[in-house]
mmCIF file of C-alpha atoms and ligand atoms in Angstrom:
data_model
loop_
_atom_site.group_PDB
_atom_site.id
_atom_site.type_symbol
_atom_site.label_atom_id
_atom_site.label_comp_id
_atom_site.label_asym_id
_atom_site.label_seq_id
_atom_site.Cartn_x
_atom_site.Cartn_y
_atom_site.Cartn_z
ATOM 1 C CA UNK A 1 139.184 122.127 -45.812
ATOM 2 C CA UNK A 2 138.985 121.816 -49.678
ATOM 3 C CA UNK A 3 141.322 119.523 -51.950
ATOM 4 C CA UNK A 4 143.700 122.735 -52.910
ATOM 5 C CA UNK A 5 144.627 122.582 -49.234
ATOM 6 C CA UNK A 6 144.659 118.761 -49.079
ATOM 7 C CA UNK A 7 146.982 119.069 -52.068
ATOM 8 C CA UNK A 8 149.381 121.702 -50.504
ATOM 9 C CA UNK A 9 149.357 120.116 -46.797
ATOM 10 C CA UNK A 10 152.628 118.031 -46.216
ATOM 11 C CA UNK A 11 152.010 114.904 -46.202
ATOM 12 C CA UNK A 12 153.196 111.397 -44.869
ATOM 13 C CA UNK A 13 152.270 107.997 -46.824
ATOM 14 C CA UNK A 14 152.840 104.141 -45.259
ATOM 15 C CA UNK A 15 151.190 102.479 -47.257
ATOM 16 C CA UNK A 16 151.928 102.781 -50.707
ATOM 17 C CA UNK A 17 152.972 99.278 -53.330
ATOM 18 C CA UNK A 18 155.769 100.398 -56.336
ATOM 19 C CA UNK A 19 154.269 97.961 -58.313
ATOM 20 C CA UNK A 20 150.663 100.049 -57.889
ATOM 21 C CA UNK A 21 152.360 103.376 -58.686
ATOM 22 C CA UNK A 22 153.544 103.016 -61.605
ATOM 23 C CA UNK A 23 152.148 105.654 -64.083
ATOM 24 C CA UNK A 24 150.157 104.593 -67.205
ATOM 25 C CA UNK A 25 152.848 106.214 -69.323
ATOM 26 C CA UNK A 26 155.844 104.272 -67.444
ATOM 27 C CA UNK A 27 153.670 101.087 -67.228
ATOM 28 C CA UNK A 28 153.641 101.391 -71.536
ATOM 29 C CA UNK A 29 157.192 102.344 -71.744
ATOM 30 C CA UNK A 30 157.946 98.683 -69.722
ATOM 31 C CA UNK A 31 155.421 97.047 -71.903
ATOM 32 C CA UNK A 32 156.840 98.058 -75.467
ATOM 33 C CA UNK A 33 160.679 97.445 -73.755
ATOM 34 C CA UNK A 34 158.715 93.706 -73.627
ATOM 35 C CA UNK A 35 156.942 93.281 -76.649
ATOM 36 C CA UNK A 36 153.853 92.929 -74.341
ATOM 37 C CA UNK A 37 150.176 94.504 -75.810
ATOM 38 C CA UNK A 38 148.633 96.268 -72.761
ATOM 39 C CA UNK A 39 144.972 96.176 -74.636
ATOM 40 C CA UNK A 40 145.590 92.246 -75.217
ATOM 41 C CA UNK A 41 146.138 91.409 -71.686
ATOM 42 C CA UNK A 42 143.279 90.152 -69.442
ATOM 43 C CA UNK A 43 143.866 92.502 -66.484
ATOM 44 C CA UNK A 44 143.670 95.295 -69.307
ATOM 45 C CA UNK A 45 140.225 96.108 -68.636
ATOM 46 C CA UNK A 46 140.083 95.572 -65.052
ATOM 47 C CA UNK A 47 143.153 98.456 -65.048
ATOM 48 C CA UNK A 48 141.674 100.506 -67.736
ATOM 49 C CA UNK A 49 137.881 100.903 -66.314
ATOM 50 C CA UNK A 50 138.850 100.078 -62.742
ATOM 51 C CA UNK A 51 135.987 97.787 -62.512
ATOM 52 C CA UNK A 52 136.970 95.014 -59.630
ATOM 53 C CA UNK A 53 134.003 92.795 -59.213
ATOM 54 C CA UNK A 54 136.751 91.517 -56.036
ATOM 55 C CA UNK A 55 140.615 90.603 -55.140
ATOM 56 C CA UNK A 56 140.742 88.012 -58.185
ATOM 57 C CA UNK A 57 140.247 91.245 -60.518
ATOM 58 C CA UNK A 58 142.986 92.900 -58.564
ATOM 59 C CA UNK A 59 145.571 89.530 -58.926
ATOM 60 C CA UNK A 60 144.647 90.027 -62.716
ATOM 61 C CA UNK A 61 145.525 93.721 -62.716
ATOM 62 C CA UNK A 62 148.635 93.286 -60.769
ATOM 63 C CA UNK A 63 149.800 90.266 -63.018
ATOM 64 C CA UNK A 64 149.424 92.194 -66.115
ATOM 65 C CA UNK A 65 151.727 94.914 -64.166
ATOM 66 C CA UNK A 66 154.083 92.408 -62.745
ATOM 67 C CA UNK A 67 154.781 91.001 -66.083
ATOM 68 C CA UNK A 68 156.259 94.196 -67.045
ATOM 69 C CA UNK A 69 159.063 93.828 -64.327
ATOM 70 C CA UNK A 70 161.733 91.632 -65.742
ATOM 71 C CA UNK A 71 165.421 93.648 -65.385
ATOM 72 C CA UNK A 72 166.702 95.206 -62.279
ATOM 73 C CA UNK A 73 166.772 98.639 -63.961
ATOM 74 C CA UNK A 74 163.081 98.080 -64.442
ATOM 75 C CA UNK A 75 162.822 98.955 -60.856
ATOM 76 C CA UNK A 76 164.893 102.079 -61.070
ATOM 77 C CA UNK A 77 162.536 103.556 -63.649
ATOM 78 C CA UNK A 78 159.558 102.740 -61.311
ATOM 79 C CA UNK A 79 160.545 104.691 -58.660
ATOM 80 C CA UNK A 80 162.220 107.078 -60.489
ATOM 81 C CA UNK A 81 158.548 107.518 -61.521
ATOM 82 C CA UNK A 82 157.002 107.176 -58.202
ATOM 83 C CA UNK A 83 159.122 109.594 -56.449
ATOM 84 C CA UNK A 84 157.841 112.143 -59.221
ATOM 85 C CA UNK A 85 154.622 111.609 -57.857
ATOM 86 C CA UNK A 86 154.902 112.320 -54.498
ATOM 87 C CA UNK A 87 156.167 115.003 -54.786
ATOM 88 C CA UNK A 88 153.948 116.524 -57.526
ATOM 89 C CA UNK A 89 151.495 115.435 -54.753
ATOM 90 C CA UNK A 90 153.473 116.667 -51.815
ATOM 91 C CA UNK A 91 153.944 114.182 -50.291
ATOM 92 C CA UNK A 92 157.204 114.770 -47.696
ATOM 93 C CA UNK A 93 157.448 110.989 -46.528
ATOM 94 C CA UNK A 94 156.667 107.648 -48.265
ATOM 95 C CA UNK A 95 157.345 104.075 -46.579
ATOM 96 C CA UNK A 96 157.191 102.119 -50.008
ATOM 97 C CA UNK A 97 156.180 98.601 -50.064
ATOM 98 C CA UNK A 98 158.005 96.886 -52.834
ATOM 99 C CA UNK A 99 158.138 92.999 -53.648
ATOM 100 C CA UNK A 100 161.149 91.311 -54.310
ATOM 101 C CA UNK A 101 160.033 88.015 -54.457
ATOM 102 C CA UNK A 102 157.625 88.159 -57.392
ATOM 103 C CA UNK A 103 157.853 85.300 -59.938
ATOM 104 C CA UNK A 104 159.485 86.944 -62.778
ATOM 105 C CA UNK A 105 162.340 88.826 -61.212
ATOM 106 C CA UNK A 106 163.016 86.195 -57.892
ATOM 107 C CA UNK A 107 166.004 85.524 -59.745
ATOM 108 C CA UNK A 108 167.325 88.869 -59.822
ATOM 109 C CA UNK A 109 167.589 88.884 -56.193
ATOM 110 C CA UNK A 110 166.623 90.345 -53.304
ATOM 111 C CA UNK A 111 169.724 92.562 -52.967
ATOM 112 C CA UNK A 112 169.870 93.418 -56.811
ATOM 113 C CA UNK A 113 166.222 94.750 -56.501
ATOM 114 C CA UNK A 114 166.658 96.509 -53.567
ATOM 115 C CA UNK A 115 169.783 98.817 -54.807
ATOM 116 C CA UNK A 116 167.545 99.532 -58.227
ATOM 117 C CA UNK A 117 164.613 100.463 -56.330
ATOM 118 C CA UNK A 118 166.798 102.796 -53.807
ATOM 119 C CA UNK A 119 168.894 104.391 -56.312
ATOM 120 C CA UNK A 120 165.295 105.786 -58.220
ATOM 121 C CA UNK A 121 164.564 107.644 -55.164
ATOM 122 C CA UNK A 122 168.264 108.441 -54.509
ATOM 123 C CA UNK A 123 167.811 111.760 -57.054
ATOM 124 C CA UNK A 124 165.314 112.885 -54.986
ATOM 125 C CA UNK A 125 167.133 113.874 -51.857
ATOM 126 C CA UNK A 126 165.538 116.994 -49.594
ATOM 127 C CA UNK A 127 162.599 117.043 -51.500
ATOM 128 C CA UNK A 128 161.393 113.620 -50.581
ATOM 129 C CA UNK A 129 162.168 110.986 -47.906
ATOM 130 C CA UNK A 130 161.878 107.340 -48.759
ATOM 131 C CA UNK A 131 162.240 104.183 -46.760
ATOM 132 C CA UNK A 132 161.753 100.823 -48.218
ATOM 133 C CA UNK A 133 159.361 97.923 -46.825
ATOM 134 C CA UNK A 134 159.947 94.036 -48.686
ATOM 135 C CA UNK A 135 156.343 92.889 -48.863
ATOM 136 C CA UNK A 136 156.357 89.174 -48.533
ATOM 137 C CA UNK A 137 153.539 87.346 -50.860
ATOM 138 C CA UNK A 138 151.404 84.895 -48.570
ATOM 139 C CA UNK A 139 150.170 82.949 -51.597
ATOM 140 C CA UNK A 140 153.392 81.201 -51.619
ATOM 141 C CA UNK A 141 155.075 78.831 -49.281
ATOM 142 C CA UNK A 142 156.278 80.473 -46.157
ATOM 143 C CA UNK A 143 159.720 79.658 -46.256
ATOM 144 C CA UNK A 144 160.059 81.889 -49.203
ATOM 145 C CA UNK A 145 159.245 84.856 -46.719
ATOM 146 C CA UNK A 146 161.807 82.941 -44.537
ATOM 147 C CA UNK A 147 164.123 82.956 -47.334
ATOM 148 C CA UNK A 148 163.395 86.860 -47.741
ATOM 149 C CA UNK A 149 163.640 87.797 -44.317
ATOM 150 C CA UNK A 150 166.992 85.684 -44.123
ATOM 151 C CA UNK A 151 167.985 88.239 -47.493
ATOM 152 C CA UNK A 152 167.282 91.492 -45.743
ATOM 153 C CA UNK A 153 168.852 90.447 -42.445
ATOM 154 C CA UNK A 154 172.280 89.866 -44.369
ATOM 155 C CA UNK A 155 171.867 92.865 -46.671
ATOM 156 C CA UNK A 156 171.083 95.249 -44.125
ATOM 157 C CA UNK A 157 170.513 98.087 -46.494
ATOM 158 C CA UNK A 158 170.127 101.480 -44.696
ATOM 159 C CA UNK A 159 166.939 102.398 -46.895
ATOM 160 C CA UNK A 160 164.542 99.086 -46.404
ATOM 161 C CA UNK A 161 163.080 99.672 -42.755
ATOM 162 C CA UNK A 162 160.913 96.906 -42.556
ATOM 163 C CA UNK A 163 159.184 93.238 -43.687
ATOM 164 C CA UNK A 164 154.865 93.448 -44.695
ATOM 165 C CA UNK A 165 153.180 90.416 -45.551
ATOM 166 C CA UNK A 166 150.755 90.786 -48.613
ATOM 167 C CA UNK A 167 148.870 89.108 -51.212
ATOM 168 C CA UNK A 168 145.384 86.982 -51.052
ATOM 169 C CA UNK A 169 144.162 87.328 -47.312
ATOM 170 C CA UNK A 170 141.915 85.086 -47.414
ATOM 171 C CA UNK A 171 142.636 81.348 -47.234
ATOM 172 C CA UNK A 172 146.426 82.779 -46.293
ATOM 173 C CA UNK A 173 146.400 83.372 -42.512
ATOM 174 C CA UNK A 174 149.729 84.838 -40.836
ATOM 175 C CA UNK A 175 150.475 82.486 -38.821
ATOM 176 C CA UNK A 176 152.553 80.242 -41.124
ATOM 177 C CA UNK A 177 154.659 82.881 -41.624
ATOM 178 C CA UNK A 178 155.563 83.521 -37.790
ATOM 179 C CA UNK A 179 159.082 82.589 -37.938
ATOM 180 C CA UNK A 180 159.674 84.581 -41.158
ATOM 181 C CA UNK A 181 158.829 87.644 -38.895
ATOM 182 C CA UNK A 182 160.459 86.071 -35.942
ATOM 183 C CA UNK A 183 163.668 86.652 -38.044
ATOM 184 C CA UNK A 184 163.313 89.968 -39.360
ATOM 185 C CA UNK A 185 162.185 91.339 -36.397
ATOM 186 C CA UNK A 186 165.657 89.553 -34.627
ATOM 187 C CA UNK A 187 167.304 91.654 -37.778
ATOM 188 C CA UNK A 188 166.259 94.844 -36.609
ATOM 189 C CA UNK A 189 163.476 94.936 -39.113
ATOM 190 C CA UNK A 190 160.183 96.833 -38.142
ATOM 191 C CA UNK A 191 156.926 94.643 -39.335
ATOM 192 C CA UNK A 192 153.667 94.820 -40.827
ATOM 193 C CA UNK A 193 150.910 92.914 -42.533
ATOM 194 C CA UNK A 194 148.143 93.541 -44.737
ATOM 195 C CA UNK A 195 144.893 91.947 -42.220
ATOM 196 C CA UNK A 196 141.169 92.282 -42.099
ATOM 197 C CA UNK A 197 140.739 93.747 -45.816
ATOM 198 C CA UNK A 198 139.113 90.541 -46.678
ATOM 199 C CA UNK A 199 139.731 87.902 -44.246
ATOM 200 C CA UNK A 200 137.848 88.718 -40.686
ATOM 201 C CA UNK A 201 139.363 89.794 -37.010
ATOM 202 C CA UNK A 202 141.142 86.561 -36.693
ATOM 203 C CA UNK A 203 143.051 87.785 -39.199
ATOM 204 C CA UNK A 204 144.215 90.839 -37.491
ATOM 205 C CA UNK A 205 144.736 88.511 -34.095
ATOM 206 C CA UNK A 206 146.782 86.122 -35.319
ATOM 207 C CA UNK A 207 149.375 89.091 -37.242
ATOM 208 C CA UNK A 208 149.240 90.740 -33.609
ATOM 209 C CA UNK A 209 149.640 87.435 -31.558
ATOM 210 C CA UNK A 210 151.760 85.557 -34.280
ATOM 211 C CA UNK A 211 153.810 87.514 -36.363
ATOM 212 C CA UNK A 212 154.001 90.854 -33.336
ATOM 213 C CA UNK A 213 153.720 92.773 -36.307
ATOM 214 C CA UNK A 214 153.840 96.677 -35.721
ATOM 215 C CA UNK A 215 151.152 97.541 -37.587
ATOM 216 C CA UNK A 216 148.619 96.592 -39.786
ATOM 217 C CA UNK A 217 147.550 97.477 -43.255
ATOM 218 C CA UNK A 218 143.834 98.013 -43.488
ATOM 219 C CA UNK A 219 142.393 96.587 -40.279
ATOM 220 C CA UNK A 220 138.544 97.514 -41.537
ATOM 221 C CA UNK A 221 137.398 94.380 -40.507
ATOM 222 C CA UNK A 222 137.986 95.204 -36.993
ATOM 223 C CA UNK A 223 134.501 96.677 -36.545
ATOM 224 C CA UNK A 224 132.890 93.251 -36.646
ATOM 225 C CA UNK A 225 134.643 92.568 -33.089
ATOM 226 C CA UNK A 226 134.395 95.463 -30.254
ATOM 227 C CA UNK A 227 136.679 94.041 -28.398
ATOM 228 C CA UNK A 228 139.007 93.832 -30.976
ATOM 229 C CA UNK A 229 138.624 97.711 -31.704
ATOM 230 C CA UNK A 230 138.727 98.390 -28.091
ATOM 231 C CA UNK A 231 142.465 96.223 -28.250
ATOM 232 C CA UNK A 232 143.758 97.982 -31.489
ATOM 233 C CA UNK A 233 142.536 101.623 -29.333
ATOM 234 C CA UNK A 234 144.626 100.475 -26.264
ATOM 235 C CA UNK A 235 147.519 99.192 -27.446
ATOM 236 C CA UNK A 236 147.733 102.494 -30.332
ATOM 237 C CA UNK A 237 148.414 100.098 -33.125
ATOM 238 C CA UNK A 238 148.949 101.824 -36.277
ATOM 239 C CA UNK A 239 146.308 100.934 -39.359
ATOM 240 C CA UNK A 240 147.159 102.104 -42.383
ATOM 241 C CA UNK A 241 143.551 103.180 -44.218
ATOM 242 C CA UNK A 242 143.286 103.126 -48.044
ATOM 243 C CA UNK A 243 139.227 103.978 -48.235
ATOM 244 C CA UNK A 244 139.482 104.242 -52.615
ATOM 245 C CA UNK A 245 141.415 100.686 -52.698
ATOM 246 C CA UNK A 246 139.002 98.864 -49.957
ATOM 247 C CA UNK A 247 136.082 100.855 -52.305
ATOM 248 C CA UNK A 248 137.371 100.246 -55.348
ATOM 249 C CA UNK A 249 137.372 96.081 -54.258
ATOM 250 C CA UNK A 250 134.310 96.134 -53.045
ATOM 251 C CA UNK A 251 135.941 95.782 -49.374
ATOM 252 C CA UNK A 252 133.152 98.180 -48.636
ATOM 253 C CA UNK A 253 130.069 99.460 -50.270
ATOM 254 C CA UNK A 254 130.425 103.245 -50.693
ATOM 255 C CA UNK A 255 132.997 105.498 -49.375
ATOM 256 C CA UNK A 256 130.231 106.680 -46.464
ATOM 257 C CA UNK A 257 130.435 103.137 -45.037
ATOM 258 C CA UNK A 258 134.301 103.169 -44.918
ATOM 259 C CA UNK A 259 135.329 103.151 -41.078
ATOM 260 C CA UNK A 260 138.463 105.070 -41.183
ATOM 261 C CA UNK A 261 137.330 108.083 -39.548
ATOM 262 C CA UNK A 262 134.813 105.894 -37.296
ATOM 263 C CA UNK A 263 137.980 104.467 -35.853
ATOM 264 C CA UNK A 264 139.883 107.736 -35.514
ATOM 265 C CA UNK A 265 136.930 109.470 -33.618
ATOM 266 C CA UNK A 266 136.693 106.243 -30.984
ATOM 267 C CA UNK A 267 140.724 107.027 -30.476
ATOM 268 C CA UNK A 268 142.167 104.174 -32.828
ATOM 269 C CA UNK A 269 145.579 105.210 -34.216
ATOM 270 C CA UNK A 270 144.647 105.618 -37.969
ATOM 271 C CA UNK A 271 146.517 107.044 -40.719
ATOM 272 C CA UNK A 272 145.183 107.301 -44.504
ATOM 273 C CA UNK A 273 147.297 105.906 -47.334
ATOM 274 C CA UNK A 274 146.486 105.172 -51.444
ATOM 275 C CA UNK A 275 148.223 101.525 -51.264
ATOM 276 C CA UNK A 276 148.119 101.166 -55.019
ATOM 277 C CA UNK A 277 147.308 104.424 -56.804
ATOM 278 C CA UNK A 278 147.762 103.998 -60.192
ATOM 279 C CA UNK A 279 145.702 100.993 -60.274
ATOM 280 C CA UNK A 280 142.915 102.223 -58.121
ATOM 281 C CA UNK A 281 142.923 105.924 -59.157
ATOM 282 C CA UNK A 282 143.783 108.379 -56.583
ATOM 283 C CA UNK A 283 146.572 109.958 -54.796
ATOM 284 C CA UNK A 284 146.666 110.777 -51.046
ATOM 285 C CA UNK A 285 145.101 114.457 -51.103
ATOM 286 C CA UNK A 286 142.352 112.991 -52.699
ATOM 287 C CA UNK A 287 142.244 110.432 -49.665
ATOM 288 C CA UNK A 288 141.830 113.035 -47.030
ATOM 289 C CA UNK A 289 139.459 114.609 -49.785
ATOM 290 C CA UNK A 290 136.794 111.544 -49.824
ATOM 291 C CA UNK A 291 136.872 111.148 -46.007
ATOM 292 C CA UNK A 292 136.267 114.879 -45.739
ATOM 293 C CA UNK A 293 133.605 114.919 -48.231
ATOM 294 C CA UNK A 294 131.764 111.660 -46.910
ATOM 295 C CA UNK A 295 132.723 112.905 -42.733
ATOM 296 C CA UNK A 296 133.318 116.413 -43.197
ATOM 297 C CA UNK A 297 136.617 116.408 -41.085
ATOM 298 C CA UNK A 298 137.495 118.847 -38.471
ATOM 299 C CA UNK A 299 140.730 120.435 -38.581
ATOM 300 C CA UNK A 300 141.992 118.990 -35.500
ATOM 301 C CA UNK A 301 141.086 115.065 -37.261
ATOM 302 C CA UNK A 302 142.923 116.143 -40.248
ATOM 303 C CA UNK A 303 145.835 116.519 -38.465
ATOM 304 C CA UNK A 304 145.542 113.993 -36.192
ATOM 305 C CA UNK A 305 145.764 111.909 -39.297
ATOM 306 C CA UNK A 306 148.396 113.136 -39.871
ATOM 307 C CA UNK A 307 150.741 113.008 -37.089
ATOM 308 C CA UNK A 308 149.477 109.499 -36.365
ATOM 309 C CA UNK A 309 151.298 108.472 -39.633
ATOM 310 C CA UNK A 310 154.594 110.622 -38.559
ATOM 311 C CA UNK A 311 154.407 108.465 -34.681
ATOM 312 C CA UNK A 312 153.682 105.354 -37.037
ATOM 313 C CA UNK A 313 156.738 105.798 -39.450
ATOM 314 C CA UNK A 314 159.686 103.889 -39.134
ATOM 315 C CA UNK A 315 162.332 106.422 -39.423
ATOM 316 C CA UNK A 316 164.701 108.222 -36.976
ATOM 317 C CA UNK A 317 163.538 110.322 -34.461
ATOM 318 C CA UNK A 318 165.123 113.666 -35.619
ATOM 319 C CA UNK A 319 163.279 113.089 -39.125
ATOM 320 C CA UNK A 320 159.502 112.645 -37.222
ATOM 321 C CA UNK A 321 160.624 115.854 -35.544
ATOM 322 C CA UNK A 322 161.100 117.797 -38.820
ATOM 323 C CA UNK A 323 157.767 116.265 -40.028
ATOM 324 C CA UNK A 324 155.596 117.071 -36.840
ATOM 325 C CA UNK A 325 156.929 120.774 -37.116
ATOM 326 C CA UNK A 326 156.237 120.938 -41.190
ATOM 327 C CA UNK A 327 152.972 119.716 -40.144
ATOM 328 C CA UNK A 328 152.956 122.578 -37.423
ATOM 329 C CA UNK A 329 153.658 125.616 -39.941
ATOM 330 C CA UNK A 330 151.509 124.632 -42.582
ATOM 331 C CA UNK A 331 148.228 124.673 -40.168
ATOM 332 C CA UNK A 332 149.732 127.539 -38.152
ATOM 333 C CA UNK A 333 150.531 129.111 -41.769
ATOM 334 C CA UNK A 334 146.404 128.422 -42.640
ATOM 335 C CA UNK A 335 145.384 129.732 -39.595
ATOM 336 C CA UNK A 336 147.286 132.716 -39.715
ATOM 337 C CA UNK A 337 145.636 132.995 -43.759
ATOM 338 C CA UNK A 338 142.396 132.261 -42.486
ATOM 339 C CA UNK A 339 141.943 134.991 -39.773
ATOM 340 C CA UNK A 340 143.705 137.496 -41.859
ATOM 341 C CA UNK A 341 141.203 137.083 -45.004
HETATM 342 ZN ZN1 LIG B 401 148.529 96.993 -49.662
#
């Protein structure tokens, strides 16, 4: 397959940050509504030549983008510019991470954010379907995520379908954080956590064993344990794969080390996602393009990839279904293209 079809195949993202996919020409608009000088900021650089020596160039990158987020509507306009996007990228599905509890706009509120960030993808009805995931930041003291979890659970807003725990992995271990999850999870809430980008296996354990998350984000680290791997394989846990961002920090070496496909062909439930792709530079098509490029992809991987993400998406039944057969007439479509030229 080439990147025309990657581009045109409909496609399902999980793993996906607002505050990463914000366009350069949005990310100026917030900064001149400020008063803030993009080229005077330290994380300029790092977000202009996407050169991340590791995480801490990430934090500086993300701080610089953070500081742009001050007003509620500020988070309309970002999705707003998001959705546009996906679906210039056709994408059919997004699960987008958001974070509520960021320094500069905690005292919006939870709630506040929330209805900003939903009505920016509220225009884009039938073209694109959005649900929203509150991504908790582990730097901070857990009963913040507490605090969040306690937010969502009395909100109960039809569009946020889950809880994620992110931030610095390492030196931030989930299980702190367990009865945070305990309590979105007794909400309804579906969970997740970012584990084993830069913290090792334990890291993934303790998010399965403490927090019974119901996926994870990244998971890469899993190949230092077998038994791990052979765990993740059994029990079909969902990892969300972002090969450019775990690249891009340094996560791995090169995108022909990356073990995304590795774990798909030993029957791990993989999916591929961009996690923050204006900061690190690529979209999803381009995802499945790499992994193609570096693994050269059969047909039958490709959309495996894809319908793991559809069984991995937190979102009614009758909407997987119209995914899974979308999925079905586009390949059915290329076959049919294929034989006939
Ligand atoms: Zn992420």
């Amino acid at each position: 397959m080439n990147r025309l079809l990657f581009e045109r195949m409909p496609k399902v993202e999980l793993h996906v940050h607002l505050e990463g996919a914000i366009p350069p020409d949005t990310l100026r608009l917030l900064a001149g509504k400020y008063g803030r000088r993009l080229d005077e900021d330290p994380g300029w650089p790092v977000l202009r030549d996407r050169t991340f020596r590791d995480f801490r160039d990430f934090v500086s990158a993300w701080m610089l983008i953070s500081g742009c987020l001050r007003e509620a509507e500020d988070y309309t306009l970002i999705a707003e510019a998001a959705a546009r996007e996906f679906i210039r990228s056709n994408t059919r599905y997004a699960e987008v991470l958001y974070s509520p509890t960021l320094d500069a706009v905690k005292p919006i509120g939870v709630q506040r954010i929330t209805e900003a960030v939903a009505a920016g993808f509220a225009g884009q009805r039938g073209r694109l379907e959005v649900r929203l995931v509150a991504d908790a930041v582990r730097d901070n003291d857990p009963a913040e995520t507490l605090a969040l979890a306690e937010a969502l659970a009395e909100m109960r807003h039809p569009l946020v379908a889950g809880m994620g725990l992110g931030g610095s992995e390492a030196g931030h271990p989930p299980a702190p954080f367990a009865p945070a999850f305990e309590r979105a999870r007794r909400a309804g809430l579906r969970t997740e956590a970012h584990a084993g980008e830069t913290a090792g296996p334990e890291s993934i354990r303790q998010a399965l064993d403490s927090l019974h998350v119901d996926r994870v984000s990244h998971g890469i680290r899993a190949e230092e344990d077998p038994s791990l791997l052979d765990r993740l394989g059994r029990e079909r846990i969902p990892l969300a794969m972002c090969p450019t961002s775990n690249w891009r920090l340094r996560a791995v070496p090169g995108l022909e080390a990356h073990p995304a496909v590795a774990f798909l062909r030993r029957g791990l439930a993989v999916h591929l996602a961009t996690d923050d792709p204006a900061i690190f530079g690529c979209d999803l098509a381009g995802e499945f393009t790499r992994m193609d490029e570096a693994f050269r992809l059969e047909e039958g991987e490709v959309r495996a990839l894809l319908l793991n993400a559809v069984d991995a998406a937190w979102c009614p039944d009758r909407d997987k279904a119209r995914l899974r057969a979308e999925i079905a007439a586009f390949f059915a479509e290329e076959g049919a293209a294929s034989r006939g030229a």
